Coordinates of C-alpha atoms in Angstrom, one line a residue:
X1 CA 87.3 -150.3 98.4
X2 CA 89.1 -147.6 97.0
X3 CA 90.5 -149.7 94.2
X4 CA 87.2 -151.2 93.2
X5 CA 86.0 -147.9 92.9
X6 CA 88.5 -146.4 91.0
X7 CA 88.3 -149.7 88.4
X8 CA 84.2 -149.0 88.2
X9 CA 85.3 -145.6 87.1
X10 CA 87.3 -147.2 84.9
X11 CA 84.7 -149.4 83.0
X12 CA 82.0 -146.5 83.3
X13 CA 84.4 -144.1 81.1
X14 CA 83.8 -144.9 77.8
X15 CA 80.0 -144.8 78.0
X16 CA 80.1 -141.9 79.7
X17 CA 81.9 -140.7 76.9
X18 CA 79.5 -141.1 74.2
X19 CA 76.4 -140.4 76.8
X20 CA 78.1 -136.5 76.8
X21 CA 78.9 -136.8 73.0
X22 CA 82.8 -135.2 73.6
X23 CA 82.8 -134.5 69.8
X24 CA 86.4 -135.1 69.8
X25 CA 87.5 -134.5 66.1
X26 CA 90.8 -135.9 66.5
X27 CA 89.1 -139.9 66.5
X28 CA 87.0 -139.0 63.3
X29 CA 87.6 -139.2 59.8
X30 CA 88.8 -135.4 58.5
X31 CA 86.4 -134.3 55.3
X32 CA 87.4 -130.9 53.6
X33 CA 84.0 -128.7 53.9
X34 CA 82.1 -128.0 51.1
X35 CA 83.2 -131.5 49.7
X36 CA 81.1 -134.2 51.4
X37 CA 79.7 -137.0 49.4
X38 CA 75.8 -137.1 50.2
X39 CA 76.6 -140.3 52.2
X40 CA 79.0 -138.8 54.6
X41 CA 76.3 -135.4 54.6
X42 CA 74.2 -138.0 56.8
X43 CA 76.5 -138.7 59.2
X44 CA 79.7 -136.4 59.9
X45 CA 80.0 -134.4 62.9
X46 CA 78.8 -130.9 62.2
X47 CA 81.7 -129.7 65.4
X48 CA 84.3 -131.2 63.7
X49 CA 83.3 -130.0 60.2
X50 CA 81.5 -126.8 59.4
X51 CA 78.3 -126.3 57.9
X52 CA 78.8 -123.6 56.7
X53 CA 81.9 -124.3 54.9
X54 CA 83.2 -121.7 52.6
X55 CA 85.5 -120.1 54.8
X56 CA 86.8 -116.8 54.1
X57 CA 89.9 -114.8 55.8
X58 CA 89.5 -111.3 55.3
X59 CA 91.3 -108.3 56.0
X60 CA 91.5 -104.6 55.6
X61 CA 93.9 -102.2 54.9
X62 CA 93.0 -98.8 56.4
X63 CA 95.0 -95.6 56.8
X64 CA 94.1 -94.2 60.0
X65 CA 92.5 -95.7 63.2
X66 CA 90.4 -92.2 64.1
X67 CA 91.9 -92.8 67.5
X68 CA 95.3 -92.1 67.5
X69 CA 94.9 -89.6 70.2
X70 CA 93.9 -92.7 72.7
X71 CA 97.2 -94.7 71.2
X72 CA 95.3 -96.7 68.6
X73 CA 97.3 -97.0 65.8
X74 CA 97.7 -99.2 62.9
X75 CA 100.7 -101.8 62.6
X76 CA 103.7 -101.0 60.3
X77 CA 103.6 -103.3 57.1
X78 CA 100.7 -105.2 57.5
X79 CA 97.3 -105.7 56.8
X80 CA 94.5 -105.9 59.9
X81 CA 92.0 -108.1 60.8
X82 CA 88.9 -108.2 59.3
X83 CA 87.8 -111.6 60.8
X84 CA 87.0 -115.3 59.6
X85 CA 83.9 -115.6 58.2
X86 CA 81.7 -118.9 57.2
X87 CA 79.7 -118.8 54.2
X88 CA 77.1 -121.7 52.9
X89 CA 79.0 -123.8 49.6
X90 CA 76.7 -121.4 47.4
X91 CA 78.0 -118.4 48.8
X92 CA 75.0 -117.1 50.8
X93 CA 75.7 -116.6 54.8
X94 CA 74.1 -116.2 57.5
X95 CA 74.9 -113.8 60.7
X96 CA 74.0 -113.6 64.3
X97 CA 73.1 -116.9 64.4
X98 CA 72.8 -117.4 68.4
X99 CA 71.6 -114.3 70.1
X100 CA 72.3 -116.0 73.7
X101 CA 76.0 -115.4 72.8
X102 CA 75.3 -111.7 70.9
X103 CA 77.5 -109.2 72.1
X104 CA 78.0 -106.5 69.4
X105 CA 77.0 -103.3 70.9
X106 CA 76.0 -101.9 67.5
X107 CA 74.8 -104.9 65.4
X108 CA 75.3 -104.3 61.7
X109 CA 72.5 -105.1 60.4
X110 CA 70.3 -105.3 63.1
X111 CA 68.1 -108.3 62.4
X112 CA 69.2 -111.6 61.8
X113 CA 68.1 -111.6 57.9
X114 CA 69.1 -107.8 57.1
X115 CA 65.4 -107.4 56.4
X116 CA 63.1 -105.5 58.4
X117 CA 61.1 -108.0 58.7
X118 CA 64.1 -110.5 60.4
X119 CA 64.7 -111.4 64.3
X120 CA 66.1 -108.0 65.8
X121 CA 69.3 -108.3 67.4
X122 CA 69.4 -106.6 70.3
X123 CA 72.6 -104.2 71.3
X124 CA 74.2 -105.3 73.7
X125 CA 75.1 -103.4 76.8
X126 CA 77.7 -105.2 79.2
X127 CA 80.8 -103.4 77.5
X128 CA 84.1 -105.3 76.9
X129 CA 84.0 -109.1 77.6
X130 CA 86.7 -110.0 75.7
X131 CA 89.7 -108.2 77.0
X132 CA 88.9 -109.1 80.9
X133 CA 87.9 -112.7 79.4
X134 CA 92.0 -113.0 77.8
X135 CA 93.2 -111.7 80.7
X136 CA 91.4 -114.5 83.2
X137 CA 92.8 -117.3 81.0
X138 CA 96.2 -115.6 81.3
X139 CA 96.2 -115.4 77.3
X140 CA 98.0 -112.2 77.2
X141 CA 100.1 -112.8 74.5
X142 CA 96.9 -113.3 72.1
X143 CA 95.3 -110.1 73.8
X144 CA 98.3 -108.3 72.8
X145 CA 98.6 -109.5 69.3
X146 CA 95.1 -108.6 68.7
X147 CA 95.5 -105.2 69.9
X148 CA 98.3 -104.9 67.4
X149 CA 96.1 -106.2 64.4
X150 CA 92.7 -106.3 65.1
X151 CA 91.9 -103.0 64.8
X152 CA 88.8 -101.3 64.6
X153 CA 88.2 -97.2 63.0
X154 CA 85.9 -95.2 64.6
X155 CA 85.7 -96.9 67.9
X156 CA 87.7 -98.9 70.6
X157 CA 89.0 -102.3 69.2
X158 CA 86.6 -104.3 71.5
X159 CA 83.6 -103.4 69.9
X160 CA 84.7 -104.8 66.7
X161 CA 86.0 -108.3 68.2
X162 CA 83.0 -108.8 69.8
X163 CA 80.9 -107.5 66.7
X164 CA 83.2 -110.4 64.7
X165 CA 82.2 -113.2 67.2
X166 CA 78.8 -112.6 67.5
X167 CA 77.9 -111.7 63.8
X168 CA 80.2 -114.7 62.4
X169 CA 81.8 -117.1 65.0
X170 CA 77.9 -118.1 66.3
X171 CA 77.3 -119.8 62.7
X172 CA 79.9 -121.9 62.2
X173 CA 78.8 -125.2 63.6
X174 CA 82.0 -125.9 64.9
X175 CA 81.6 -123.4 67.7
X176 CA 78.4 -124.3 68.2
X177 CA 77.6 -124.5 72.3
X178 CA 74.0 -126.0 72.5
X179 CA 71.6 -123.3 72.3
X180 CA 68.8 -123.5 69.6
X181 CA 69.4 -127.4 69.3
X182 CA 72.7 -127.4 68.5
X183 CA 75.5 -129.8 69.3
X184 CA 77.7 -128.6 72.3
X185 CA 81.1 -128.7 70.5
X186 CA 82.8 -128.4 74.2
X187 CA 81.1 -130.8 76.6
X188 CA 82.3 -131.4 79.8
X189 CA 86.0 -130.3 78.7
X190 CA 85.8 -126.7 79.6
X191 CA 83.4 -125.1 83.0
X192 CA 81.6 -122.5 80.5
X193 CA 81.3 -123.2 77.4
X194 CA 80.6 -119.9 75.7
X195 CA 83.8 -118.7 77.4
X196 CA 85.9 -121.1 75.6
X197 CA 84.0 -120.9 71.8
X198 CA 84.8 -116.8 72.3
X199 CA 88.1 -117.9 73.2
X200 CA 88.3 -120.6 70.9
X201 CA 87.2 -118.0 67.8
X202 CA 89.9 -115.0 69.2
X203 CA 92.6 -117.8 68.2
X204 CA 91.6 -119.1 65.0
X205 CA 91.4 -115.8 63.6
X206 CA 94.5 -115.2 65.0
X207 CA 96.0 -118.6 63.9
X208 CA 93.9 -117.7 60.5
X209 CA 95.1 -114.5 59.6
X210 CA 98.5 -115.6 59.8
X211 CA 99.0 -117.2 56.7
X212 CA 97.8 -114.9 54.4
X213 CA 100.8 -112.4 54.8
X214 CA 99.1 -109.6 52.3
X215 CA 101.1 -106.6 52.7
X216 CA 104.4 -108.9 52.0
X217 CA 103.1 -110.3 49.1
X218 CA 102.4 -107.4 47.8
X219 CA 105.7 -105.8 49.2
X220 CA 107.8 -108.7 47.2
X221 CA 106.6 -108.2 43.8
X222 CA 107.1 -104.4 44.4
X223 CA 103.5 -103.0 45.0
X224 CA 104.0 -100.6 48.4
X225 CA 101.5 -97.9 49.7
X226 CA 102.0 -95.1 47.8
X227 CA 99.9 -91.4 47.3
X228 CA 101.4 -91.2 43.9
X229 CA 101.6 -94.0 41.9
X230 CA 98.4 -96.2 41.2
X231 CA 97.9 -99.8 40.4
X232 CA 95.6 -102.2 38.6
X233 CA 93.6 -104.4 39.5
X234 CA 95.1 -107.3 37.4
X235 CA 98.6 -106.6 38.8
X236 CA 97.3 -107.2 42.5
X237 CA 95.4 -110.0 41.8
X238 CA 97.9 -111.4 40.1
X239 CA 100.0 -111.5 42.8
X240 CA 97.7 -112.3 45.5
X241 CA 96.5 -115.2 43.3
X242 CA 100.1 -116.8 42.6
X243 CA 100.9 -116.4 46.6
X244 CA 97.6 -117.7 47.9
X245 CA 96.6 -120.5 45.7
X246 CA 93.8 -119.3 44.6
X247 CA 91.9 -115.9 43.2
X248 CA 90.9 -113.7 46.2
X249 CA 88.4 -110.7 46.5
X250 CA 89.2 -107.5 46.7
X251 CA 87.3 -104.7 47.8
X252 CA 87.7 -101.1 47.1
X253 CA 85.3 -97.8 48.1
X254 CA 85.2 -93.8 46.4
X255 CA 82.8 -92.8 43.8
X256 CA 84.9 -94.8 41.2
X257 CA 85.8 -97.7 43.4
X258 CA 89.1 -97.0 43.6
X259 CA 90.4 -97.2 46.2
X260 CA 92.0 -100.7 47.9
X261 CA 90.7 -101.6 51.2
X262 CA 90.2 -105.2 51.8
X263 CA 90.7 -108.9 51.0
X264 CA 88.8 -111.7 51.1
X265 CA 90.6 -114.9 51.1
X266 CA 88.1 -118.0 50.1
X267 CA 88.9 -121.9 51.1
X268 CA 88.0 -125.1 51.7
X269 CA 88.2 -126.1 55.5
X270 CA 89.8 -129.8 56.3
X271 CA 88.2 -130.2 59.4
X272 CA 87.5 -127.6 62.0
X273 CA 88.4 -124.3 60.8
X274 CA 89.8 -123.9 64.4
X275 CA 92.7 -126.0 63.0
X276 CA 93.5 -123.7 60.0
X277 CA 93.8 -126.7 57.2
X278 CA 92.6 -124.8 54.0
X279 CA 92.6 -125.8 50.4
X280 CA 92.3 -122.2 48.8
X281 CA 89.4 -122.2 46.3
X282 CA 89.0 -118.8 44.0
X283 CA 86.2 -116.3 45.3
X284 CA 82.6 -116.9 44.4
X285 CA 82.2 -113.4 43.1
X286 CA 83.9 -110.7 41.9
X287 CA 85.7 -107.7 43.0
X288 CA 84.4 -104.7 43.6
X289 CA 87.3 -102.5 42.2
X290 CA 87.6 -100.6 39.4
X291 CA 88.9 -102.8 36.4
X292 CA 90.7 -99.7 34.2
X293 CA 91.1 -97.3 36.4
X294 CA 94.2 -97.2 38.1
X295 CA 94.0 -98.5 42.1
X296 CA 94.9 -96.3 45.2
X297 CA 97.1 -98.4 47.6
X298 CA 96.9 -95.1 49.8
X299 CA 100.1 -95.1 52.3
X300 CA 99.2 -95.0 56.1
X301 CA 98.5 -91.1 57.8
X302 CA 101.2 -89.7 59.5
X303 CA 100.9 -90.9 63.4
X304 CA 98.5 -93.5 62.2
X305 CA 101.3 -96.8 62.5
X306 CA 103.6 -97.9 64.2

């Protein structure tokens, strides 16, 4: 008996396995995003490639957490995490895309559109998920990296991860987990499903981030934080450009927009963005920095890295 049973479970597999829809990418044909002929738009798996699939890395270079006193400081020679953000092919975006998995205590903005008119995002009020969520997976070798490079200013690290996941993570299709119509990109693989896309989003930023080693780059063709000795904007770029394959965005603030802050990094996706395959494609934009002024790569506070 127990034999004919186990080969019925057998046979039923496989159609089981398409009634649940596993979306397992691995079996399909890998398309970079943004790239799709009009044949394949009608049929590829929108799990195992985005929608939404100019995909930017960004980072930020800041020069004091406004927390030290708590211990939050800012990592010696390098960059921070911004996040990993999906924008449409023509550059537009959307944000806060499932409010069933919103958990940004202060959205930013806080409708759905940006307009007043938009879906309100609600705050949300349950505190830190993400921390005690690491720590009951036992991933706390990821919980301590972020803590070392996803910082936030102004306000405990948390706030910002979760502001991250539930502004950006909740429209990329490939984290999709079946609310609003969606396709559940996890299935019957993990027990809760929004657990592992917040899980799942925490490591590809992680994995993400990674290879776009800023401050090095920067370091290796001699441009360090300095409070005396400006650069421009060419110069950077330059250098970011020849190291990441393509021309990035960079951001700067002041009254003259001078002052360097942050990086976008622009690609193509092969795949899932989980998996980190990116053809670098040159930012849809352009910079906000001052193109004649000389650029302030300000060095850290003192007591603000370590």
């Amino acid at each position: 008996m127990l034999a004919a049973a186990a080969l019925l479970s057998l046979i039923a597999a496989p159609a089981l396995a398409w009634q649940y829809d596993n979306h397992t990418c691995a079996i399909l044909p890998q398309y970079y995003s943004c790239e799709l002929s009009n044949s394949t738009l009608k049929t590829y798996d929108t799990c195992c490639t985005p929608v939404q699939g100019l995909v930017l890395v960004t980072q930020y270079w800041d020069t004091y957490t406004g927390l030290e006193k708590n211990g939050s400081v800012l990592p010696k020679n390098s960059w921070t995490i911004h996040g990993l953000w999906p924008d449409h092919c023509d550059g537009s975006y959307g944000q806060y895309c499932d409010l069933a998995r919103q958990y940004d205590p202060v959205p930013s903005p806080n409708t759905t559109t940006g307009l007043a008119n938009g879906t309100v995002v609600p705050p949300w009020k349950g505190g830190d998920i993400i921390t005690p969520l690491l720590n009951k997976y036992a991933k706390y070798d990821l919980l301590a990296y972020i803590n070392k490079f996803w910082k936030s200013q102004g306000s405990p690290d948390w706030t910002f991860w979760q502001h991250e996941f539930s502004k950006h993570a909740t429209c990329f299709s490939t984290y999709d987990v079946g609310n609003n119509n969606t396709n559940n990109c996890y299935g019957l693989e993990y027990a809760n499903d929004t657990e592992a896309s917040i899980i799942d989003f925490v490591e590809s930023v992680v994995r993400a981030q990674i290879q776009y080693p800023t401050y090095t780059w920067l370091s290796n063709a001699g441009i360090t934080p300095s409070n005396s000795t400006g650069y421009n904007l060419t110069s950077i770029q330059s250098v970011l450009t020849k190291a990441s394959g393509a021309v990035p965005y960079l951001g700067c603030y002041g009254a003259t927009k001078q002052i360097l802050s942050e990086v976008w990094y622009y690609s193509h996706s092969l795949g899932r963005p989980q998996d980190s395959i990116f053809k670098p494609v040159n930012q849809t934009g352009s910079s906000s920095c001052n193109a004649t002024a000389p650029l302030w790569y300000y060095q850290r506070t003192n007591g603000s890295e370590l």
